[in-house]
Coordinates of C-alpha atoms in Angstrom, one line a residue:
Chain N
X1 CA 0.0 0.0 0.0
X2 CA 1.5 3.3 -1.0
X3 CA 2.2 6.2 1.3
X4 CA -0.5 8.5 0.0
X5 CA -3.2 6.0 0.8
X6 CA -1.8 5.3 4.2
X7 CA -1.7 9.0 5.0
X8 CA -5.3 9.5 3.9
X9 CA -6.3 6.5 5.9
X10 CA -4.7 7.7 9.0
X11 CA -6.2 11.1 8.6
X12 CA -9.6 9.6 8.2
X13 CA -9.3 7.7 11.3
X14 CA -9.5 10.9 13.2
X15 CA -13.0 11.3 11.7
X16 CA -14.0 8.1 13.3
X17 CA -15.3 4.9 11.9
X18 CA -17.1 6.6 9.1
X19 CA -14.3 5.4 6.8
X20 CA -14.5 8.5 4.7
X21 CA -11.6 9.5 2.5
X22 CA -11.1 13.0 1.5
X23 CA -10.4 12.4 -2.2
X24 CA -12.1 12.6 -5.5
X25 CA -12.6 9.3 -7.4
X26 CA -13.7 8.8 -10.9
X27 CA -14.3 5.2 -11.9
X28 CA -15.4 3.3 -15.0
X29 CA -16.4 -0.3 -14.9
X30 CA -17.8 -2.7 -17.4
X31 CA -19.5 -6.0 -16.7
X32 CA -20.1 -8.9 -19.1
X33 CA -22.8 -11.4 -18.0
X34 CA -23.5 -14.6 -19.8
X35 CA -26.0 -17.4 -18.9
X36 CA -25.3 -21.0 -19.8
X37 CA -27.1 -22.5 -22.9
X38 CA -26.9 -19.1 -24.6
X39 CA -29.8 -17.7 -22.8
X40 CA -29.3 -14.1 -21.6
X41 CA -26.3 -11.8 -22.2
X42 CA -25.9 -8.5 -20.4
X43 CA -23.3 -5.8 -21.0
X44 CA -23.4 -3.3 -18.2
X45 CA -21.3 -0.1 -18.0
X46 CA -21.1 2.1 -14.9
X47 CA -19.5 5.5 -14.6
X48 CA -19.2 6.9 -11.1
X49 CA -17.8 10.1 -9.6
X50 CA -17.2 10.6 -5.9
X51 CA -16.5 14.2 -4.7
X52 CA -15.5 15.3 -1.2
X53 CA -16.1 18.9 -0.3
X54 CA -14.0 19.4 2.8
X55 CA -14.9 16.9 5.5
X56 CA -18.5 17.7 5.9
X57 CA -20.0 17.0 2.4
X58 CA -19.6 14.2 -0.1
X59 CA -21.4 13.8 -3.4
X60 CA -21.7 10.5 -5.2
X61 CA -22.9 10.5 -8.8
X62 CA -23.3 7.5 -11.1
X63 CA -24.5 6.7 -14.6
X64 CA -25.3 3.3 -15.9
X65 CA -26.1 1.8 -19.3
X66 CA -26.8 -1.8 -19.8
X67 CA -28.1 -3.9 -22.7
X68 CA -29.9 -7.2 -22.4
X69 CA -30.1 -9.7 -25.3
X70 CA -31.0 -13.3 -25.6
X71 CA -33.9 -15.5 -24.9
X72 CA -35.8 -16.5 -21.8
X73 CA -37.8 -19.7 -21.4
X74 CA -41.6 -19.6 -20.9
X75 CA -44.8 -21.3 -22.0
X76 CA -45.8 -20.7 -25.6
X77 CA -48.1 -22.3 -28.2
X78 CA -46.1 -24.4 -30.6
X79 CA -46.3 -23.3 -34.3
X80 CA -48.7 -20.5 -33.4
X81 CA -47.6 -18.5 -36.5
X82 CA -48.4 -21.4 -38.9
X83 CA -52.1 -21.6 -38.4
X84 CA -54.9 -21.0 -40.8
X85 CA -57.2 -18.0 -40.6
X86 CA -60.1 -20.2 -39.5
X87 CA -57.9 -21.6 -36.7
X88 CA -56.9 -18.1 -35.6
X89 CA -60.6 -17.1 -35.4
X90 CA -61.5 -20.2 -33.5
X91 CA -58.7 -19.6 -31.0
X92 CA -59.7 -16.0 -30.6
X93 CA -63.3 -17.0 -29.9
X94 CA -62.2 -19.5 -27.3
X95 CA -60.0 -17.0 -25.7
X96 CA -62.8 -14.6 -25.3
X97 CA -65.0 -17.3 -23.8
X98 CA -62.3 -18.1 -21.3
X99 CA -61.6 -14.5 -20.5
X100 CA -65.3 -14.0 -19.7
X101 CA -65.0 -16.6 -16.9
X102 CA -61.9 -15.3 -15.2
X103 CA -60.4 -12.0 -14.1
X104 CA -56.9 -13.2 -14.8
X105 CA -55.3 -12.1 -18.0
X106 CA -55.4 -14.8 -20.7
X107 CA -52.8 -14.5 -23.5
X108 CA -53.6 -17.4 -25.9
X109 CA -55.4 -20.6 -26.6
X110 CA -54.7 -24.0 -28.2
X111 CA -57.3 -26.7 -28.6
X112 CA -54.9 -29.3 -27.3
X113 CA -52.8 -29.0 -24.2
X114 CA -49.9 -30.8 -25.8
X115 CA -49.4 -27.7 -28.0
X116 CA -48.2 -25.8 -25.0
X117 CA -44.5 -26.0 -24.7
X118 CA -41.8 -24.2 -22.8
X119 CA -39.9 -22.2 -25.5
X120 CA -37.3 -19.6 -25.5
X121 CA -38.7 -16.1 -26.2
X122 CA -36.1 -13.7 -27.6
X123 CA -35.8 -10.4 -25.9
X124 CA -33.7 -7.2 -26.2
X125 CA -33.7 -4.2 -24.0
X126 CA -31.6 -1.4 -22.9
X127 CA -31.5 0.4 -19.6
X128 CA -30.2 3.8 -18.6
X129 CA -29.8 4.8 -15.0
X130 CA -28.6 7.8 -13.0
X131 CA -28.2 8.2 -9.3
X132 CA -26.9 10.9 -6.9
X133 CA -26.3 10.7 -3.2
X134 CA -25.3 13.6 -1.0
X135 CA -23.6 12.9 2.4
X136 CA -23.8 15.6 5.0
X137 CA -21.8 15.3 8.3
X138 CA -22.7 17.4 11.3
X139 CA -20.4 18.6 14.1
X140 CA -20.8 15.2 15.9
X141 CA -19.7 13.5 12.6
X142 CA -23.1 11.9 12.3
X143 CA -24.1 11.5 8.7
X144 CA -27.2 12.2 6.6
X145 CA -27.2 10.6 3.2
X146 CA -29.9 11.8 0.8
X147 CA -30.3 10.0 -2.5
X148 CA -32.1 10.2 -5.8
X149 CA -32.1 7.6 -8.5
X150 CA -33.8 7.1 -11.8
X151 CA -33.7 4.4 -14.5
X152 CA -35.5 3.8 -17.7
X153 CA -36.1 0.8 -20.0
X154 CA -38.4 0.4 -23.0
X155 CA -41.2 -0.8 -20.8
X156 CA -40.1 0.1 -17.3
X157 CA -39.4 3.3 -15.4
X158 CA -38.1 3.6 -11.8
X159 CA -37.7 6.7 -9.7
X160 CA -36.6 6.7 -6.0
X161 CA -35.7 8.9 -3.1
X162 CA -33.9 7.8 -0.1
X163 CA -32.6 9.1 3.2
X164 CA -30.4 7.5 5.8
X165 CA -28.9 8.7 9.1
X166 CA -25.8 7.4 10.8
X167 CA -25.7 8.3 14.5
X168 CA -22.6 7.7 16.6
X169 CA -23.3 6.7 20.1
X170 CA -20.0 6.9 22.0
X171 CA -17.1 9.3 22.3
X172 CA -14.7 6.9 20.6
X173 CA -17.0 6.5 17.6
X174 CA -16.9 2.8 18.1
X175 CA -20.6 2.3 18.1
X176 CA -23.1 3.7 15.6
X177 CA -26.7 3.2 14.6
X178 CA -27.9 3.6 11.0
X179 CA -31.5 4.2 10.0
X180 CA -32.4 4.3 6.3
X181 CA -35.6 4.7 4.3
X182 CA -36.3 4.6 0.6
X183 CA -39.3 5.0 -1.6
X184 CA -39.5 3.8 -5.2
X185 CA -42.2 4.7 -7.6
X186 CA -42.1 2.5 -10.7
X187 CA -44.2 2.2 -13.8
X188 CA -44.3 -0.8 -16.2
X189 CA -46.1 -1.5 -19.4
X190 CA -48.1 -4.8 -19.1
X191 CA -49.6 -7.0 -21.8
X192 CA -53.4 -7.2 -22.0
X193 CA -55.6 -10.1 -23.2
X194 CA -54.1 -11.9 -26.2
X195 CA -51.1 -9.6 -26.3
X196 CA -53.3 -7.1 -28.1
X197 CA -52.9 -4.2 -25.7
X198 CA -50.5 -2.7 -23.2
X199 CA -51.4 -0.8 -20.1
X200 CA -49.3 1.1 -17.6
X201 CA -49.2 -0.4 -14.1
X202 CA -47.6 1.1 -11.0
X203 CA -45.4 -0.4 -8.4
X204 CA -44.5 1.3 -5.2
X205 CA -41.7 0.0 -2.9
X206 CA -40.8 1.1 0.6
X207 CA -37.5 -0.1 2.1
X208 CA -36.6 0.5 5.7
X209 CA -33.4 -0.6 7.2
X210 CA -31.7 -0.1 10.6
X211 CA -28.5 -1.4 11.9
X212 CA -25.9 -1.3 14.7
X213 CA -22.2 -1.3 14.0
X214 CA -19.8 -2.0 16.8
X215 CA -16.0 -1.8 16.7
X216 CA -14.8 -4.8 18.7
X217 CA -11.1 -4.4 18.5
X218 CA -8.5 -2.4 16.4
X219 CA -8.9 -5.1 13.8
X220 CA -12.5 -6.2 13.9
X221 CA -16.0 -4.8 13.4
X222 CA -19.4 -6.4 13.9
X223 CA -22.6 -5.2 12.2
X224 CA -26.2 -6.3 12.6
X225 CA -29.0 -5.0 10.4
X226 CA -32.8 -5.4 10.4
X227 CA -34.7 -4.6 7.2
X228 CA -38.2 -4.4 6.0
X229 CA -39.5 -4.2 2.5
X230 CA -43.0 -3.3 1.4
X231 CA -44.0 -3.8 -2.3
X232 CA -47.3 -2.7 -3.6
X233 CA -48.8 -2.7 -7.1
X234 CA -48.2 -4.9 -10.2
X235 CA -45.7 -7.4 -8.9
X236 CA -46.1 -10.0 -11.6
X237 CA -43.8 -10.6 -14.5
X238 CA -45.8 -9.9 -17.6
X239 CA -43.2 -11.6 -19.8
X240 CA -43.7 -14.9 -18.0
X241 CA -46.7 -17.2 -18.7
X242 CA -48.5 -20.0 -17.0
X243 CA -51.2 -22.5 -18.0
X244 CA -54.7 -22.2 -16.6
X245 CA -57.4 -24.8 -16.8
X246 CA -60.8 -23.2 -17.3
X247 CA -64.1 -25.2 -17.4
X248 CA -65.6 -23.5 -20.4
X249 CA -68.5 -26.0 -20.9
X250 CA -69.1 -26.1 -17.2
X251 CA -69.1 -29.8 -16.8
X252 CA -66.8 -29.7 -13.8
X253 CA -64.1 -31.4 -15.7
X254 CA -61.0 -29.8 -17.2
X255 CA -60.4 -31.5 -20.5
X256 CA -57.4 -31.2 -22.8
X257 CA -59.1 -28.5 -24.8
X258 CA -59.8 -26.3 -21.8
X259 CA -56.3 -25.1 -21.0
X260 CA -55.3 -21.5 -21.7
X261 CA -52.0 -19.6 -21.9
X262 CA -52.2 -16.9 -19.1
X263 CA -50.0 -14.3 -17.7
X264 CA -47.9 -14.8 -14.5
X265 CA -50.0 -13.6 -11.6
X266 CA -48.7 -12.7 -8.1
X267 CA -50.3 -11.0 -5.1
X268 CA -50.4 -7.2 -5.3
X269 CA -48.7 -6.8 -1.9
X270 CA -45.5 -8.3 -0.6
X271 CA -44.1 -7.6 2.9
X272 CA -40.6 -8.9 3.5
X273 CA -38.3 -8.6 6.5
X274 CA -35.0 -10.0 7.6
X275 CA -31.7 -9.6 9.4
X276 CA -28.1 -9.6 8.3
X277 CA -25.1 -10.1 10.5
X278 CA -21.6 -9.1 9.3
X279 CA -18.2 -9.5 10.8
X280 CA -14.9 -8.2 9.4
X281 CA -11.6 -8.8 10.8
X282 CA -7.9 -8.4 9.9
X283 CA -6.1 -11.6 10.8
X284 CA -2.8 -10.2 9.7
X285 CA -1.9 -6.9 7.9
X286 CA -1.9 -9.0 4.6
X287 CA -5.1 -11.0 5.3
X288 CA -8.6 -9.7 5.9
X289 CA -11.7 -11.7 6.2
X290 CA -15.3 -10.7 5.8
X291 CA -18.2 -13.0 6.8
X292 CA -21.9 -12.5 6.8
X293 CA -25.2 -14.3 7.2
X294 CA -28.7 -13.1 6.1
X295 CA -32.1 -14.4 6.9
X296 CA -35.2 -13.3 4.9
X297 CA -38.9 -14.1 5.2
X298 CA -41.9 -12.6 3.4
X299 CA -45.6 -12.7 3.1
X300 CA -45.4 -14.9 0.0
X301 CA -43.9 -17.6 2.2
X302 CA -40.5 -17.2 0.6
X303 CA -37.6 -17.6 3.0
X304 CA -33.9 -17.6 2.4
X305 CA -30.6 -18.1 4.1
X306 CA -27.5 -16.5 2.7
X307 CA -24.0 -17.1 4.0
X308 CA -20.9 -15.5 2.5
X309 CA -17.2 -15.5 3.2
X310 CA -14.3 -13.7 1.6
X311 CA -10.6 -13.5 2.3
X312 CA -8.5 -10.6 0.9
X313 CA -4.8 -11.3 0.5
X314 CA -2.5 -8.4 -0.1
X315 CA 0.0 -10.4 -1.9
X316 CA 2.2 -7.5 -2.9
X317 CA 2.2 -3.8 -2.0
X318 CA -1.2 -2.6 -3.3
X319 CA -2.2 -5.9 -5.0
X320 CA -5.3 -7.5 -3.4
X321 CA -6.6 -10.9 -4.4
X322 CA -10.0 -11.8 -2.9
X323 CA -11.6 -15.2 -3.3
X324 CA -15.2 -15.2 -2.3
X325 CA -17.9 -17.9 -1.7
X326 CA -21.6 -17.3 -1.2
X327 CA -24.2 -20.0 -0.4
X328 CA -27.8 -19.3 -0.9
X329 CA -30.8 -21.4 0.1
X330 CA -34.4 -20.4 -0.8
X331 CA -37.8 -21.8 0.0
X332 CA -40.6 -21.5 -2.6
X333 CA -43.5 -19.0 -2.8
X334 CA -46.9 -20.4 -1.9
X335 CA -48.3 -19.8 -5.4
X336 CA -45.3 -21.3 -7.2
X337 CA -45.5 -24.5 -9.3
X338 CA -42.5 -26.1 -10.8
X339 CA -43.1 -26.1 -14.6
X340 CA -41.4 -29.4 -15.0
X341 CA -43.9 -31.4 -13.0
X342 CA -46.3 -33.7 -14.8
X343 CA -49.3 -31.3 -14.7
X344 CA -48.2 -27.8 -14.1
X345 CA -51.6 -26.2 -14.4
X346 CA -53.3 -23.5 -12.4
X347 CA -57.0 -23.0 -11.7
X348 CA -59.1 -20.4 -13.5
X349 CA -58.4 -17.7 -10.9
X350 CA -55.9 -17.1 -8.2
X351 CA -52.2 -16.4 -8.1
X352 CA -49.8 -18.6 -10.0
X353 CA -46.3 -18.6 -11.3
X354 CA -43.9 -20.9 -12.9
X355 CA -41.0 -18.5 -12.4
X356 CA -38.2 -20.7 -11.1
X357 CA -36.8 -17.7 -9.3
X358 CA -39.7 -18.1 -6.9
X359 CA -39.0 -21.8 -6.4
X360 CA -37.2 -23.9 -4.0
X361 CA -33.5 -24.0 -4.9
X362 CA -30.0 -23.4 -3.6
X363 CA -27.2 -21.5 -5.3
X364 CA -23.4 -21.3 -5.0
X365 CA -21.3 -18.3 -6.1
X366 CA -17.6 -18.6 -6.5
X367 CA -15.9 -15.3 -7.1
X368 CA -12.4 -13.9 -7.4
X369 CA -11.6 -10.2 -7.2
X370 CA -8.2 -8.7 -8.1
X371 CA -7.5 -5.1 -7.3
X372 CA -4.2 -3.5 -8.3
X373 CA -3.1 -0.1 -7.0
X374 CA -0.9 0.8 -10.0
X375 CA 0.1 4.2 -8.8
X376 CA -1.2 6.5 -6.1
X377 CA -3.8 7.8 -8.5
X378 CA -4.7 4.7 -10.6
X379 CA -6.4 1.5 -9.5
X380 CA -7.4 -1.4 -11.7
X381 CA -10.2 -3.8 -10.7
X382 CA -10.9 -7.3 -12.2
X383 CA -13.5 -9.8 -11.0
X384 CA -14.7 -13.2 -12.3
X385 CA -17.7 -15.1 -10.9
X386 CA -19.4 -18.3 -11.4
X387 CA -23.0 -18.7 -10.2
X388 CA -24.8 -22.1 -10.2
X389 CA -28.3 -22.9 -9.0
X390 CA -29.5 -26.4 -8.0
X391 CA -32.2 -26.2 -10.8
X392 CA -29.7 -26.4 -13.6
X393 CA -29.4 -22.7 -14.1
X394 CA -25.9 -21.3 -14.3
X395 CA -24.2 -18.1 -15.3
X396 CA -20.8 -16.4 -15.3
X397 CA -19.8 -12.8 -15.2
X398 CA -16.7 -10.7 -15.3
X399 CA -16.1 -7.1 -14.4
X400 CA -13.2 -5.0 -15.4
X401 CA -12.7 -1.4 -14.4
X402 CA -10.4 1.5 -13.5
X403 CA -10.4 4.1 -10.7
X404 CA -8.7 7.4 -10.9
X405 CA -8.1 9.5 -7.7
X406 CA -7.4 13.2 -8.0
Chain V
X1 CA 31.1 78.2 -2.2
X2 CA 32.3 75.5 0.2
X3 CA 30.2 77.0 3.0
X4 CA 27.1 76.9 0.8
X5 CA 27.7 73.2 0.1
X6 CA 28.1 72.5 3.9
X7 CA 24.9 74.3 4.6
X8 CA 23.0 72.4 2.0
X9 CA 24.3 69.0 3.2
X10 CA 23.5 70.0 6.9
X11 CA 20.0 71.0 5.9
X12 CA 19.4 67.7 4.1
X13 CA 20.7 65.7 7.0
X14 CA 18.4 67.5 9.4
X15 CA 15.4 66.9 7.3
X16 CA 16.2 63.2 7.0
X17 CA 16.7 62.9 10.8
X18 CA 13.3 64.5 11.5
X19 CA 11.6 62.1 9.0
X20 CA 13.3 59.1 10.7
X21 CA 12.2 60.2 14.2
X22 CA 8.6 60.8 13.0
X23 CA 8.5 57.4 11.4
X24 CA 9.7 55.7 14.5
X25 CA 7.0 57.5 16.6
X26 CA 4.3 56.5 14.1
X27 CA 5.4 52.8 14.3
X28 CA 5.3 52.8 18.1
X29 CA 1.8 54.4 18.1
X30 CA 0.5 51.8 15.6
X31 CA 2.0 48.9 17.6
X32 CA 0.3 50.2 20.8
X33 CA -3.0 50.5 19.0
X34 CA -2.7 47.0 17.7
X35 CA -1.9 45.5 21.1
X36 CA -4.8 47.3 22.7
X37 CA -7.2 46.2 20.0
X38 CA -6.1 42.6 20.4
X39 CA -6.4 42.9 24.1
X40 CA -9.9 44.3 23.8
X41 CA -11.0 41.5 21.6
X42 CA -9.6 38.8 23.9
X43 CA -11.3 37.0 26.7
X44 CA -8.6 38.0 29.3
X45 CA -9.2 41.6 28.4
X46 CA -12.6 41.2 29.9
X47 CA -10.9 40.9 33.3
X48 CA -8.3 43.6 33.3
X49 CA -8.0 43.7 37.0
X50 CA -6.4 40.3 37.0
X51 CA -3.7 41.0 34.5
X52 CA -2.3 44.5 34.6
X53 CA 0.8 44.3 32.6
X54 CA 0.9 47.2 30.2
X55 CA 2.9 45.6 27.4
X56 CA 2.1 42.0 26.4
X57 CA 2.9 39.9 23.5
X58 CA -0.2 38.0 22.7
X59 CA 0.3 34.9 20.6
X60 CA -2.8 33.6 19.0
X61 CA -3.2 30.1 17.6
X62 CA -5.8 29.8 14.9
X63 CA -6.7 26.7 13.0
X64 CA -7.9 27.1 9.5
X65 CA -11.7 26.8 9.4
X66 CA -12.0 26.6 13.2
X67 CA -13.5 30.1 13.6
X68 CA -16.3 29.4 11.1
X69 CA -17.0 26.0 12.6
X70 CA -17.2 27.3 16.1
X71 CA -20.6 28.9 15.5
X72 CA -22.0 25.5 14.8
X73 CA -21.0 24.0 18.1
X74 CA -23.7 23.7 20.8
X75 CA -24.1 26.7 23.1
X76 CA -23.5 24.7 26.3
X77 CA -21.0 22.1 27.1
X78 CA -20.3 21.7 30.7
X79 CA -16.9 20.0 30.2
X80 CA -15.7 22.7 28.0
X81 CA -16.9 25.4 30.3
X82 CA -15.1 23.8 33.2
X83 CA -11.9 23.6 31.1
X84 CA -12.2 27.3 30.2
X85 CA -12.6 28.3 33.8
X86 CA -9.7 26.2 34.8
X87 CA -7.7 27.8 32.0
X88 CA -8.5 31.3 33.3
X89 CA -7.6 30.4 36.8
X90 CA -4.4 28.9 35.6
X91 CA -3.5 32.2 33.9
X92 CA -4.4 34.1 37.0
X93 CA -2.4 31.9 39.3
X94 CA 0.6 32.0 37.1
X95 CA 0.7 35.7 36.7
X96 CA -0.1 36.3 40.3
X97 CA 2.8 34.0 41.4
X98 CA 5.1 35.8 39.0
X99 CA 4.0 39.1 40.4
X100 CA 4.6 37.9 43.9
X101 CA 8.0 36.6 43.2
X102 CA 9.3 39.4 41.0
X103 CA 7.4 42.4 42.1
X104 CA 7.3 42.1 45.9
X105 CA 9.8 44.8 46.4
X106 CA 8.1 47.2 44.1
X107 CA 4.6 46.0 45.0
X108 CA 3.2 46.6 41.5
X109 CA 2.4 44.1 38.8
X110 CA 2.9 46.7 36.2
X111 CA 6.6 45.8 36.0
X112 CA 5.8 42.3 34.8
X113 CA 6.8 42.0 31.2
X114 CA 6.3 38.4 30.1
X115 CA 7.5 37.5 26.7
X116 CA 4.5 35.2 26.2
X117 CA 1.3 35.6 28.0
X118 CA -0.9 32.6 28.5
X119 CA -4.3 33.0 27.1
X120 CA -7.4 30.9 27.5
X121 CA -8.7 29.4 24.3
X122 CA -12.1 30.9 23.8
X123 CA -13.1 28.4 21.2
X124 CA -14.7 25.1 22.2
X125 CA -13.3 21.8 20.9
X126 CA -15.6 19.7 18.8
X127 CA -18.1 17.8 20.9
X128 CA -17.9 14.1 20.5
X129 CA -21.4 12.7 20.8
X130 CA -24.8 14.2 20.1
X131 CA -27.4 14.2 22.9
X132 CA -29.5 11.7 20.9
X133 CA -26.4 9.5 20.6
X134 CA -25.7 9.7 24.3
X135 CA -29.3 8.9 25.2
X136 CA -29.5 5.9 22.8
X137 CA -26.1 4.6 24.0
X138 CA -27.6 3.9 27.4
X139 CA -29.5 1.0 25.9
X140 CA -26.3 -0.6 24.5
X141 CA -23.9 -0.4 27.5
X142 CA -24.3 -4.1 28.0
X143 CA -22.3 -4.6 24.8
X144 CA -19.3 -3.1 26.6
X145 CA -19.8 -5.3 29.6
X146 CA -20.2 -8.5 27.6
X147 CA -18.0 -8.1 24.5
X148 CA -15.6 -5.3 24.7
X149 CA -12.4 -5.8 26.7
X150 CA -10.8 -2.4 26.0
X151 CA -12.2 0.6 24.2
X152 CA -10.6 1.2 20.8
X153 CA -9.0 4.6 20.7
X154 CA -9.2 6.8 17.6
X155 CA -5.5 6.4 16.9
X156 CA -5.9 2.6 16.8
X157 CA -8.3 2.7 13.9
X158 CA -5.9 2.8 11.0
X159 CA -6.6 -0.8 10.0
X160 CA -10.3 -0.4 10.5
X161 CA -10.2 2.6 8.1
X162 CA -8.5 0.6 5.3
X163 CA -10.8 0.0 2.3
X164 CA -10.3 -3.7 2.6
X165 CA -12.2 -3.6 5.9
X166 CA -15.2 -1.8 4.5
X167 CA -18.2 -4.0 3.8
X168 CA -17.8 -3.5 0.1
X169 CA -14.1 -4.2 0.1
X170 CA -11.3 -2.7 -2.0
X171 CA -13.5 -2.7 -5.1
X172 CA -17.0 -1.6 -4.0
X173 CA -18.5 -1.6 -7.4
X174 CA -18.2 -5.4 -7.6
X175 CA -20.8 -5.7 -4.9
X176 CA -23.1 -3.4 -6.8
X177 CA -22.9 -5.5 -10.0
X178 CA -23.3 -8.8 -8.0
X179 CA -26.3 -7.4 -6.2
X180 CA -28.0 -6.6 -9.5
X181 CA -27.6 -10.2 -10.6
X182 CA -28.8 -11.7 -7.3
X183 CA -31.9 -9.5 -7.3
X184 CA -32.7 -10.6 -10.8
X185 CA -32.0 -14.3 -10.3
X186 CA -33.4 -14.9 -6.8
X187 CA -36.6 -13.8 -5.1
X188 CA -35.2 -12.2 -2.0
X189 CA -33.3 -9.0 -1.2
X190 CA -32.4 -6.7 1.7
X191 CA -29.7 -6.0 4.2
X192 CA -27.3 -4.4 1.7
X193 CA -28.4 -0.8 2.1
X194 CA -31.6 0.9 1.2
X195 CA -32.8 0.6 -2.4
X196 CA -32.3 4.3 -3.2
X197 CA -28.7 3.7 -3.8
X198 CA -29.2 3.7 -7.5
X199 CA -29.5 0.1 -8.5
X200 CA -33.0 0.5 -9.9
X201 CA -32.8 -3.0 -11.1
X202 CA -35.9 -4.5 -9.6

């Protein structure tokens, strides 16, 4: 580690455990994400600027641009584009009959259930985002952080405001409490019946988080957080589909010609809460470990456990190599049905989803981060990750970037 | 002719001498005014009966930015007030003892001419904990009893302040990218900061 960094670190220790460095940093990073079986590819670019104005104010600005291409699997009707005009009219009539019975959105009909197949639907989208966060420190070195963020996609807009407060409790700045609040107001364009219309739906999200950070020793810190999330509005994924059996002829039997392609349907409200415990310690000046555990539970009956561990080795002066492992275990939502079971059909009404992300699975992430402080001003970052779920899904991503301090 | 030259030189010398004397007097007057103005602006000048030396060299220590920051400090701080009073009494005691030792025979403190007069710092040091923090801390003192052997001092925090010890590590942006992927590939989130941080990837 070079002298300039050491000096800035020492000077910031006088501030307390806020870990603020009086420096300006401009960083540019690019991520390439690739799912196995040539499903989804993402190229994500992030430009960030951190400005310190004296020791009382900091401003973080970031711009992001990412593009998504590829295909995502979901239920579709086989050969739906190679049907006759009469067949198309017949399907449309059946669709209207089914839609008259249920309030759920129906997207298509095939006269035989065997024509419904899980196919890859190609997609392409771009997303632009901007965010700003202003940090204000008072005479006690407590911190207010006020944030604004906005992002836009072709069919999705998100705007958010946030505020958090860091309050030191003791003279040595060894104990602090953090309280944060965020409000997101999102809008999305949703497909209507038969993919023939699109309507704008709203999503409102409230995040609340509070935590206690305690310095245990000159080389270790412990942190505990409690968080609460409230989602309200259109929480379904309108790109995903399910199959619904609707008794059109009212004979109390669902026959093979009474299945419809319907949109993914989830409850309009979701309340989630959880806790996260983190522990950081420096075993030796060249070896630092970070460990965490998170528990999550929500009103959709989803629960999860996440455990992570990382070790940072400073193998040379300013060269850090950080292997990381994350283990994730999730329980399924109450309205989830595995699309690979023998009869993955839902009833005419009620919530239902075949989205495997709402299912029961575990996942492992293996990561390696390399950070190289080339000079006192320049730092290079490189990361590679491998992510593998127990349900056959797997992905890899790599990040490369540069930071310039001035 | 020679006489005329002598007269001219003598006249020029006299004019120069008068100017030098006038300049010296002007300098002395200015210096006295400066000293008196500094005294009048200083705390100790508010108690002139305690310190009676007529000529003092007042040395002020000012830190850049301290003066403007002082106005933001709370109006009351009992520890600081005590320290200031102790500082005043220290000055009084020191000068009184000096007066007693050196000026007994004369019986007047006016003869004391210290090179450097002690002054009380009229600016409060930064307070450490807010009242809300102090109040809230009462609920967490059990942590000290159960888990903390020895309080970590500010000068022992160099390692804690290293980027590698921060939750995001030496390359914070990596966590940001990873969080976006986990949010899009799993159904749960939370505990990594409030959502207003700019992800916007839900």
